[in-house]
């Protein structure tokens, strides 16, 4: 359609007048605040976590911003030690060396002293370098009763192709200090020997390379390549491996686990986001991870945000995860077997699948404050009757399922 | 292991190429500029989830630096 010069002039005049007559009543807000409380509870009186978090972002103008995040994490309950069940009542020393615990016949041995409070704090400073480049600098610190961590990161982002393509590159360096209750045990020594060092530490260096690409007016995708190198004490000081009798399969001793002192991980992550004409939003992501411990994993994650009148929304979520076991993962060690250099019965290093499903329900208001409730179930399972089981182990559940409920209340506002 | 590593690099390079023909004009970014269309539109949810899965599974990260180490036994 051709518009005449007079018509264009008229439209511009009308637009200018309407702008002058109705000055934008934009309120000056200093902070965008996100707050949430997470409650995570495993069935069968396993781990419970209560985690309040608050984060804030202050707009400093000219696309410069300063952000902070504070997280409290209260953990209680019982965690599997890695020891195998027995047909007999077993009284064992706790991995920390403090006191004993009794395990009923055919029950999974759990360390019932699992109780910790974690505090984590981080800050991020984002600042444009020029029209197409910006950099982000940040640090994180966290502390627990037996663990402390400090990390610093730098991220550079470069926009090109009319800001339709953004390249990112970043580095994160983390130092962890581990001070286990009772000391850091010597790996693959008997719990009875209690051969322990005082403390230990590790460093982790992560590199991230990413591309974010706008596809069209309503969709975009992101691809990230991550490389991670960990070195130092990577063992869990509270996890055990059972030595079992060659014939009966009954546990006769418990060793502290031992993992390699380095780990190289690579992961490829892809995410796609699409808004439909009715403003519903579909998000899908996939991550492939591989490491030199022999673990390969795939993670699929999908959300779909249905939007309704008055800002209400409901967002179903489905996540599926699968991993292969670490080379040194074992359910137990036989008495006649030579003790290997590394061994762990930690379920987190075993073959497993996990599914998360649930939904988030909330409401967005025009002044950008949002409340929401998230309710999800997490279910993890592995091979509970592996082919290497024998004797009494044949009748035991050697990889108990974990089932947990996740409830999260969130509130975001401008202040 | 080396083969897997090369596979990752290849995928990243393929992902990086062929992007220049995609995209929109600056005045067509209305929907993309919405908070809920940001790639990290729910950073708090992401950080909480990362913490849960880090303590239950052998994989973590991929989307950035979630921050804050964890004993997570």
GROMACS .gro file of N, CA and C in nm, chain A residues 167-300:
model
  402
  167UNK      N    1   2.789  -1.519   2.014
  167UNK     CA    2   2.891  -1.617   2.052
  167UNK      C    3   2.931  -1.589   2.197
  168UNK      N    4   2.946  -1.693   2.277
  168UNK     CA    5   2.992  -1.674   2.415
  168UNK      C    6   3.112  -1.764   2.442
  169UNK      N    7   3.199  -1.717   2.528
  169UNK     CA    8   3.311  -1.797   2.573
  169UNK      C    9   3.336  -1.761   2.719
  170UNK      N   10   3.358  -1.861   2.801
  170UNK     CA   11   3.376  -1.831   2.943
  170UNK      C   12   3.464  -1.932   3.013
  171UNK      N   13   3.510  -1.891   3.130
  171UNK     CA   14   3.593  -1.979   3.213
  171UNK      C   15   3.548  -1.966   3.359
  172UNK      N   16   3.545  -2.078   3.428
  172UNK     CA   17   3.513  -2.078   3.570
  172UNK      C   18   3.620  -2.161   3.641
  173UNK      N   19   3.678  -2.105   3.747
  173UNK     CA   20   3.779  -2.177   3.824
  173UNK      C   21   3.727  -2.191   3.967
  174UNK      N   22   3.722  -2.317   4.014
  174UNK     CA   23   3.664  -2.344   4.146
  174UNK      C   24   3.766  -2.416   4.235
  175UNK      N   25   3.771  -2.375   4.359
  175UNK     CA   26   3.855  -2.443   4.457
  175UNK      C   27   3.765  -2.493   4.570
  176UNK      N   28   3.774  -2.624   4.599
  176UNK     CA   29   3.693  -2.683   4.706
  176UNK      C   30   3.784  -2.733   4.818
  177UNK      N   31   3.743  -2.708   4.939
  177UNK     CA   32   3.817  -2.751   5.058
  177UNK      C   33   3.729  -2.849   5.133
  178UNK      N   34   3.780  -2.970   5.155
  178UNK     CA   35   3.698  -3.075   5.215
  178UNK      C   36   3.756  -3.111   5.353
  179UNK      N   37   3.671  -3.101   5.452
  179UNK     CA   38   3.713  -3.128   5.591
  179UNK      C   39   3.614  -3.226   5.653
  180UNK      N   40   3.619  -3.355   5.610
  180UNK     CA   41   3.516  -3.451   5.652
  180UNK      C   42   3.516  -3.473   5.803
  181UNK      N   43   3.397  -3.501   5.856
  181UNK     CA   44   3.386  -3.534   5.998
  181UNK      C   45   3.471  -3.658   6.024
  182UNK      N   46   3.565  -3.648   6.116
  182UNK     CA   47   3.652  -3.762   6.146
  182UNK      C   48   3.774  -3.769   6.055
  183UNK      N   49   3.785  -3.680   5.958
  183UNK     CA   50   3.901  -3.679   5.868
  183UNK      C   51   3.872  -3.744   5.734
  184UNK      N   52   3.957  -3.713   5.636
  184UNK     CA   53   3.941  -3.773   5.502
  184UNK      C   54   4.007  -3.911   5.502
  185UNK      N   55   3.928  -4.017   5.479
  185UNK     CA   56   3.985  -4.152   5.490
  185UNK      C   57   4.079  -4.186   5.375
  186UNK      N   58   4.173  -4.272   5.403
  186UNK     CA   59   4.259  -4.329   5.301
  186UNK      C   60   4.172  -4.423   5.219
  187UNK      N   61   4.169  -4.405   5.087
  187UNK     CA   62   4.079  -4.484   5.003
  187UNK      C   63   4.107  -4.633   5.007
  188UNK      N   64   4.000  -4.712   5.005
  188UNK     CA   65   4.005  -4.858   5.001
  188UNK      C   66   4.082  -4.920   5.118
  189UNK      N   67   4.074  -4.851   5.231
  189UNK     CA   68   4.119  -4.913   5.355
  189UNK      C   69   3.996  -4.948   5.436
  190UNK      N   70   4.010  -5.046   5.523
  190UNK     CA   71   3.896  -5.090   5.604
  190UNK      C   72   3.852  -4.978   5.697
  191UNK      N   73   3.721  -4.971   5.715
  191UNK     CA   74   3.670  -4.872   5.810
  191UNK      C   75   3.729  -4.893   5.948
  192UNK      N   76   3.757  -5.020   5.980
  192UNK     CA   77   3.810  -5.049   6.113
  192UNK      C   78   3.948  -4.988   6.133
  193UNK      N   79   4.023  -4.974   6.021
  193UNK     CA   80   4.160  -4.921   6.033
  193UNK      C   81   4.157  -4.771   6.066
  194UNK      N   82   4.051  -4.701   6.020
  194UNK     CA   83   4.036  -4.557   6.046
  194UNK      C   84   4.165  -4.482   6.015
  195UNK      N   85   4.220  -4.512   5.897
  195UNK     CA   86   4.343  -4.446   5.856
  195UNK      C   87   4.305  -4.317   5.782
  196UNK      N   88   4.310  -4.203   5.852
  196UNK     CA   89   4.254  -4.082   5.794
  196UNK      C   90   4.350  -3.964   5.794
  197UNK      N   91   4.335  -3.881   5.692
  197UNK     CA   92   4.408  -3.755   5.687
  197UNK      C   93   4.314  -3.647   5.742
  198UNK      N   94   4.367  -3.530   5.765
  198UNK     CA   95   4.284  -3.423   5.822
  198UNK      C   96   4.187  -3.368   5.717
  199UNK      N   97   4.241  -3.306   5.616
  199UNK     CA   98   4.158  -3.237   5.515
  199UNK      C   99   4.213  -3.269   5.376
  200UNK      N  100   4.138  -3.228   5.276
  200UNK     CA  101   4.185  -3.244   5.139
  200UNK      C  102   4.123  -3.136   5.054
  201UNK      N  103   4.160  -3.128   4.927
  201UNK     CA  104   4.104  -3.023   4.843
  201UNK      C  105   4.103  -3.066   4.696
  202UNK      N  106   4.038  -2.986   4.614
  202UNK     CA  107   4.035  -3.012   4.470
  202UNK      C  108   4.013  -2.882   4.396
  203UNK      N  109   4.052  -2.883   4.268
  203UNK     CA  110   4.026  -2.768   4.183
  203UNK      C  111   3.949  -2.814   4.059
  204UNK      N  112   3.862  -2.729   4.010
  204UNK     CA  113   3.783  -2.760   3.891
  204UNK      C  114   3.791  -2.639   3.797
  205UNK      N  115   3.829  -2.666   3.674
  205UNK     CA  116   3.833  -2.559   3.572
  205UNK      C  117   3.732  -2.594   3.463
  206UNK      N  118   3.639  -2.504   3.438
  206UNK     CA  119   3.536  -2.524   3.335
  206UNK      C  120   3.552  -2.421   3.225
  207UNK      N  121   3.544  -2.469   3.101
  207UNK     CA  122   3.541  -2.378   2.986
  207UNK      C  123   3.407  -2.394   2.916
  208UNK      N  124   3.352  -2.284   2.869
  208UNK     CA  125   3.223  -2.287   2.802
  208UNK      C  126   3.230  -2.209   2.672
  209UNK      N  127   3.185  -2.270   2.562
  209UNK     CA  128   3.178  -2.203   2.433
  209UNK      C  129   3.035  -2.220   2.382
  210UNK      N  130   2.970  -2.110   2.347
  210UNK     CA  131   2.829  -2.121   2.309
  210UNK      C  132   2.790  -2.033   2.193
  211UNK      N  133   2.680  -2.070   2.130
  211UNK     CA  134   2.620  -1.990   2.023
  211UNK      C  135   2.470  -1.982   2.053
  212UNK      N  136   2.417  -1.861   2.050
  212UNK     CA  137   2.272  -1.845   2.057
  212UNK      C  138   2.228  -1.784   1.924
  213UNK      N  139   2.130  -1.843   1.860
  213UNK     CA  140   2.090  -1.801   1.726
  213UNK      C  141   1.940  -1.776   1.720
  214UNK      N  142   1.902  -1.656   1.676
  214UNK     CA  143   1.761  -1.628   1.650
  214UNK      C  144   1.725  -1.693   1.517
  215UNK      N  145   1.616  -1.771   1.515
  215UNK     CA  146   1.574  -1.837   1.391
  215UNK      C  147   1.475  -1.749   1.316
  216UNK      N  148   1.370  -1.708   1.387
  216UNK     CA  149   1.271  -1.617   1.327
  216UNK      C  150   1.209  -1.533   1.438
  217UNK      N  151   1.097  -1.469   1.411
  217UNK     CA  152   1.039  -1.374   1.507
  217UNK      C  153   0.996  -1.439   1.638
  218UNK      N  154   0.981  -1.572   1.638
  218UNK     CA  155   0.927  -1.638   1.757
  218UNK      C  156   1.007  -1.759   1.802
  219UNK      N  157   1.125  -1.778   1.748
  219UNK     CA  158   1.202  -1.896   1.793
  219UNK      C  159   1.352  -1.872   1.787
  220UNK      N  160   1.423  -1.941   1.872
  220UNK     CA  161   1.568  -1.932   1.878
  220UNK      C  162   1.626  -2.061   1.936
  221UNK      N  163   1.755  -2.081   1.915
  221UNK     CA  164   1.819  -2.198   1.973
  221UNK      C  165   1.957  -2.162   2.026
  222UNK      N  166   2.009  -2.251   2.109
  222UNK     CA  167   2.139  -2.230   2.172
  222UNK      C  168   2.216  -2.361   2.170
  223UNK      N  169   2.344  -2.355   2.144
  223UNK     CA  170   2.431  -2.473   2.151
  223UNK      C  171   2.552  -2.435   2.237
  224UNK      N  172   2.582  -2.515   2.338
  224UNK     CA  173   2.698  -2.491   2.424
  224UNK      C  174   2.788  -2.612   2.425
  225UNK      N  175   2.917  -2.589   2.420
  225UNK     CA  176   3.016  -2.694   2.440
  225UNK      C  177   3.087  -2.663   2.572
  226UNK      N  178   3.087  -2.759   2.664
  226UNK     CA  179   3.152  -2.738   2.793
  226UNK      C  180   3.263  -2.838   2.812
  227UNK      N  181   3.375  -2.791   2.861
  227UNK     CA  182   3.488  -2.878   2.894
  227UNK      C  183   3.522  -2.855   3.040
  228UNK      N  184   3.541  -2.962   3.115
  228UNK     CA  185   3.564  -2.949   3.258
  228UNK      C  186   3.678  -3.041   3.302
  229UNK      N  187   3.772  -2.986   3.378
  229UNK     CA  188   3.883  -3.065   3.431
  229UNK      C  189   3.882  -3.053   3.583
  230UNK      N  190   3.868  -3.167   3.651
  230UNK     CA  191   3.873  -3.168   3.797
  230UNK      C  192   3.999  -3.241   3.841
  231UNK      N  193   4.063  -3.191   3.945
  231UNK     CA  194   4.179  -3.263   3.996
  231UNK      C  195   4.187  -3.245   4.147
  232UNK      N  196   4.235  -3.349   4.215
  232UNK     CA  197   4.245  -3.347   4.360
  232UNK      C  198   4.159  -3.455   4.422
  233UNK      N  199   4.100  -3.424   4.535
  233UNK     CA  200   4.023  -3.523   4.611
  233UNK      C  201   3.879  -3.528   4.557
  234UNK      N  202   3.850  -3.628   4.475
  234UNK     CA  203   3.718  -3.640   4.412
  234UNK      C  204   3.636  -3.752   4.475
  235UNK      N  205   3.693  -3.815   4.578
  235UNK     CA  206   3.627  -3.925   4.648
  235UNK      C  207   3.522  -3.870   4.743
  236UNK      N  208   3.417  -3.947   4.769
  236UNK     CA  209   3.321  -3.909   4.873
  236UNK      C  210   3.366  -3.975   5.003
  237UNK      N  211   3.403  -3.895   5.103
  237UNK     CA  212   3.463  -3.953   5.225
  237UNK      C  213   3.366  -4.036   5.308
  238UNK      N  214   3.235  -4.028   5.277
  238UNK     CA  215   3.137  -4.101   5.358
  238UNK      C  216   3.082  -4.225   5.287
  239UNK      N  217   3.134  -4.257   5.168
  239UNK     CA  218   3.081  -4.371   5.094
  239UNK      C  219   3.169  -4.494   5.112
  240UNK      N  220   3.104  -4.610   5.111
  240UNK     CA  221   3.171  -4.737   5.141
  240UNK      C  222   3.153  -4.837   5.028
  241UNK      N  223   3.241  -4.938   5.028
  241UNK     CA  224   3.227  -5.054   4.939
  241UNK      C  225   3.236  -5.178   5.028
  242UNK      N  226   3.141  -5.269   5.013
  242UNK     CA  227   3.143  -5.391   5.096
  242UNK      C  228   3.235  -5.496   5.036
  243UNK      N  229   3.309  -5.565   5.123
  243UNK     CA  230   3.378  -5.689   5.085
  243UNK      C  231   3.285  -5.801   5.127
  244UNK      N  232   3.251  -5.891   5.031
  244UNK     CA  233   3.155  -5.997   5.065
  244UNK      C  234   3.221  -6.135   5.060
  245UNK      N  235   3.166  -6.224   5.141
  245UNK     CA  236   3.213  -6.363   5.146
  245UNK      C  237   3.194  -6.428   5.009
  246UNK      N  238   3.296  -6.505   4.966
  246UNK     CA  239   3.295  -6.564   4.831
  246UNK      C  240   3.177  -6.656   4.805
  247UNK      N  241   3.126  -6.720   4.909
  247UNK     CA  242   3.021  -6.820   4.892
  247UNK      C  243   2.884  -6.766   4.931
  248UNK      N  244   2.877  -6.705   5.050
  248UNK     CA  245   2.745  -6.665   5.101
  248UNK      C  246   2.703  -6.526   5.049
  249UNK      N  247   2.799  -6.443   5.012
  249UNK     CA  248   2.766  -6.306   4.970
  249UNK      C  249   2.740  -6.215   5.088
  250UNK      N  250   2.762  -6.264   5.210
  250UNK     CA  251   2.743  -6.179   5.328
  250UNK      C  252   2.859  -6.080   5.339
  251UNK      N  253   2.830  -5.954   5.373
  251UNK     CA  254   2.940  -5.858   5.389
  251UNK      C  255   3.028  -5.894   5.508
  252UNK      N  256   3.161  -5.894   5.485
  252UNK     CA  257   3.252  -5.927   5.594
  252UNK      C  258   3.337  -5.807   5.635
  253UNK      N  259   3.343  -5.706   5.548
  253UNK     CA  260   3.420  -5.586   5.583
  253UNK      C  261   3.367  -5.470   5.497
  254UNK      N  262   3.395  -5.350   5.542
  254UNK     CA  263   3.357  -5.231   5.465
  254UNK      C  264   3.482  -5.148   5.441
  255UNK      N  265   3.504  -5.113   5.314
  255UNK     CA  266   3.617  -5.025   5.280
  255UNK      C  267   3.564  -4.886   5.245
  256UNK      N  268   3.646  -4.785   5.272
  256UNK     CA  269   3.613  -4.653   5.219
  256UNK      C  270   3.634  -4.655   5.068
  257UNK      N  271   3.546  -4.589   4.995
  257UNK     CA  272   3.560  -4.588   4.848
  257UNK      C  273   3.683  -4.506   4.806
  258UNK      N  274   3.724  -4.523   4.682
  258UNK     CA  275   3.833  -4.443   4.628
  258UNK      C  276   3.808  -4.415   4.480
  259UNK      N  277   3.818  -4.288   4.441
  259UNK     CA  278   3.798  -4.250   4.300
  259UNK      C  279   3.929  -4.195   4.244
  260UNK      N  280   3.941  -4.190   4.112
  260UNK     CA  281   4.061  -4.130   4.053
  260UNK      C  282   4.076  -3.986   4.101
  261UNK      N  283   4.198  -3.934   4.096
  261UNK     CA  284   4.219  -3.796   4.143
  261UNK      C  285   4.210  -3.694   4.030
  262UNK      N  286   4.157  -3.737   3.916
  262UNK     CA  287   4.129  -3.639   3.810
  262UNK      C  288   4.008  -3.685   3.730
  263UNK      N  289   3.942  -3.591   3.668
  263UNK     CA  290   3.825  -3.623   3.584
  263UNK      C  291   3.814  -3.518   3.474
  264UNK      N  292   3.802  -3.566   3.350
  264UNK     CA  293   3.780  -3.476   3.236
  264UNK      C  294   3.640  -3.500   3.183
  265UNK      N  295   3.563  -3.396   3.172
  265UNK     CA  296   3.425  -3.408   3.121
  265UNK      C  297   3.407  -3.318   3.001
  266UNK      N  298   3.329  -3.363   2.906
  266UNK     CA  299   3.290  -3.280   2.793
  266UNK      C  300   3.138  -3.292   2.778
  267UNK      N  301   3.073  -3.183   2.754
  267UNK     CA  302   2.929  -3.193   2.730
  267UNK      C  303   2.886  -3.100   2.617
  268UNK      N  304   2.786  -3.145   2.546
  268UNK     CA  305   2.727  -3.067   2.439
  268UNK      C  306   2.580  -3.046   2.476
  269UNK      N  307   2.541  -2.921   2.480
  269UNK     CA  308   2.406  -2.886   2.524
  269UNK      C  309   2.335  -2.807   2.415
  270UNK      N  310   2.212  -2.845   2.384
  270UNK     CA  311   2.134  -2.772   2.285
  270UNK      C  312   1.996  -2.739   2.340
  271UNK      N  313   1.949  -2.618   2.310
  271UNK     CA  314   1.817  -2.577   2.362
  271UNK      C  315   1.742  -2.502   2.252
  272UNK      N  316   1.613  -2.530   2.242
  272UNK     CA  317   1.528  -2.466   2.141
  272UNK      C  318   1.407  -2.407   2.211
  273UNK      N  319   1.371  -2.285   2.171
  273UNK     CA  320   1.258  -2.219   2.235
  273UNK      C  321   1.168  -2.159   2.127
  274UNK      N  322   1.039  -2.179   2.140
  274UNK     CA  323   0.945  -2.134   2.037
  274UNK      C  324   0.819  -2.075   2.103
  275UNK      N  325   0.780  -1.956   2.056
  275UNK     CA  326   0.652  -1.899   2.102
  275UNK      C  327   0.549  -1.914   1.991
  276UNK      N  328   0.430  -1.961   2.028
  276UNK     CA  329   0.323  -1.978   1.930
  276UNK      C  330   0.236  -1.853   1.925
  277UNK      N  331   0.146  -1.851   1.826
  277UNK     CA  332   0.062  -1.733   1.804
  277UNK      C  333  -0.021  -1.699   1.927
  278UNK      N  334  -0.060  -1.799   2.005
  278UNK     CA  335  -0.140  -1.773   2.125
  278UNK      C  336  -0.052  -1.742   2.246
  279UNK      N  337   0.079  -1.719   2.223
  279UNK     CA  338   0.179  -1.683   2.325
  279UNK      C  339   0.224  -1.801   2.411
  280UNK      N  340   0.174  -1.920   2.386
  280UNK     CA  341   0.227  -2.038   2.455
  280UNK      C  342   0.374  -2.053   2.416
  281UNK      N  343   0.454  -2.109   2.509
  281UNK     CA  344   0.598  -2.123   2.481
  281UNK      C  345   0.641  -2.268   2.501
  282UNK      N  346   0.708  -2.322   2.401
  282UNK     CA  347   0.762  -2.457   2.407
  282UNK      C  348   0.914  -2.448   2.418
  283UNK      N  349   0.969  -2.524   2.511
  283UNK     CA  350   1.114  -2.529   2.527
  283UNK      C  351   1.160  -2.674   2.530
  284UNK      N  352   1.263  -2.705   2.453
  284UNK     CA  353   1.319  -2.840   2.453
  284UNK      C  354   1.470  -2.829   2.464
  285UNK      N  355   1.530  -2.917   2.543
  285UNK     CA  356   1.676  -2.915   2.549
  285UNK      C  357   1.730  -3.057   2.558
  286UNK      N  358   1.856  -3.070   2.518
  286UNK     CA  359   1.923  -3.200   2.524
  286UNK      C  360   2.069  -3.177   2.563
  287UNK      N  361   2.119  -3.261   2.651
  287UNK     CA  362   2.261  -3.254   2.688
  287UNK      C  363   2.323  -3.392   2.678
  288UNK      N  364   2.435  -3.398   2.610
  288UNK     CA  365   2.513  -3.522   2.608
  288UNK      C  366   2.641  -3.496   2.685
  289UNK      N  367   2.672  -3.583   2.779
  289UNK     CA  368   2.797  -3.567   2.855
  289UNK      C  369   2.878  -3.694   2.849
  290UNK      N  370   3.007  -3.679   2.838
  290UNK     CA  371   3.095  -3.796   2.843
  290UNK      C  372   3.216  -3.758   2.928
  291UNK      N  373   3.274  -3.856   2.997
  291UNK     CA  374   3.393  -3.825   3.077
  291UNK      C  375   3.491  -3.942   3.074
  292UNK      N  376   3.610  -3.920   3.130
  292UNK     CA  377   3.712  -4.024   3.127
  292UNK      C  378   3.697  -4.122   3.243
  293UNK      N  379   3.588  -4.115   3.316
  293UNK     CA  380   3.555  -4.217   3.415
  293UNK      C  381   3.467  -4.327   3.351
  294UNK      N  382   3.431  -4.306   3.225
  294UNK     CA  383   3.348  -4.406   3.156
  294UNK      C  384   3.200  -4.374   3.163
  295UNK      N  385   3.166  -4.257   3.215
  295UNK     CA  386   3.024  -4.221   3.226
  295UNK      C  387   2.981  -4.144   3.102
  296UNK      N  388   2.876  -4.191   3.038
  296UNK     CA  389   2.811  -4.118   2.929
  296UNK      C  390   2.668  -4.090   2.975
  297UNK      N  391   2.617  -3.973   2.948
  297UNK     CA  392   2.479  -3.947   2.989
  297UNK      C  393   2.406  -3.864   2.885
  298UNK      N  394   2.275  -3.881   2.883
  298UNK     CA  395   2.187  -3.801   2.800
  298UNK      C  396   2.075  -3.745   2.886
  299UNK      N  397   2.045  -3.618   2.865
  299UNK     CA  398   1.936  -3.554   2.940
  299UNK      C  399   1.843  -3.484   2.841
  300UNK      N  400   1.716  -3.523   2.842
  300UNK     CA  401   1.614  -3.457   2.760
  300UNK      C  402   1.523  -3.379   2.854
   0.00000   0.00000   0.00000
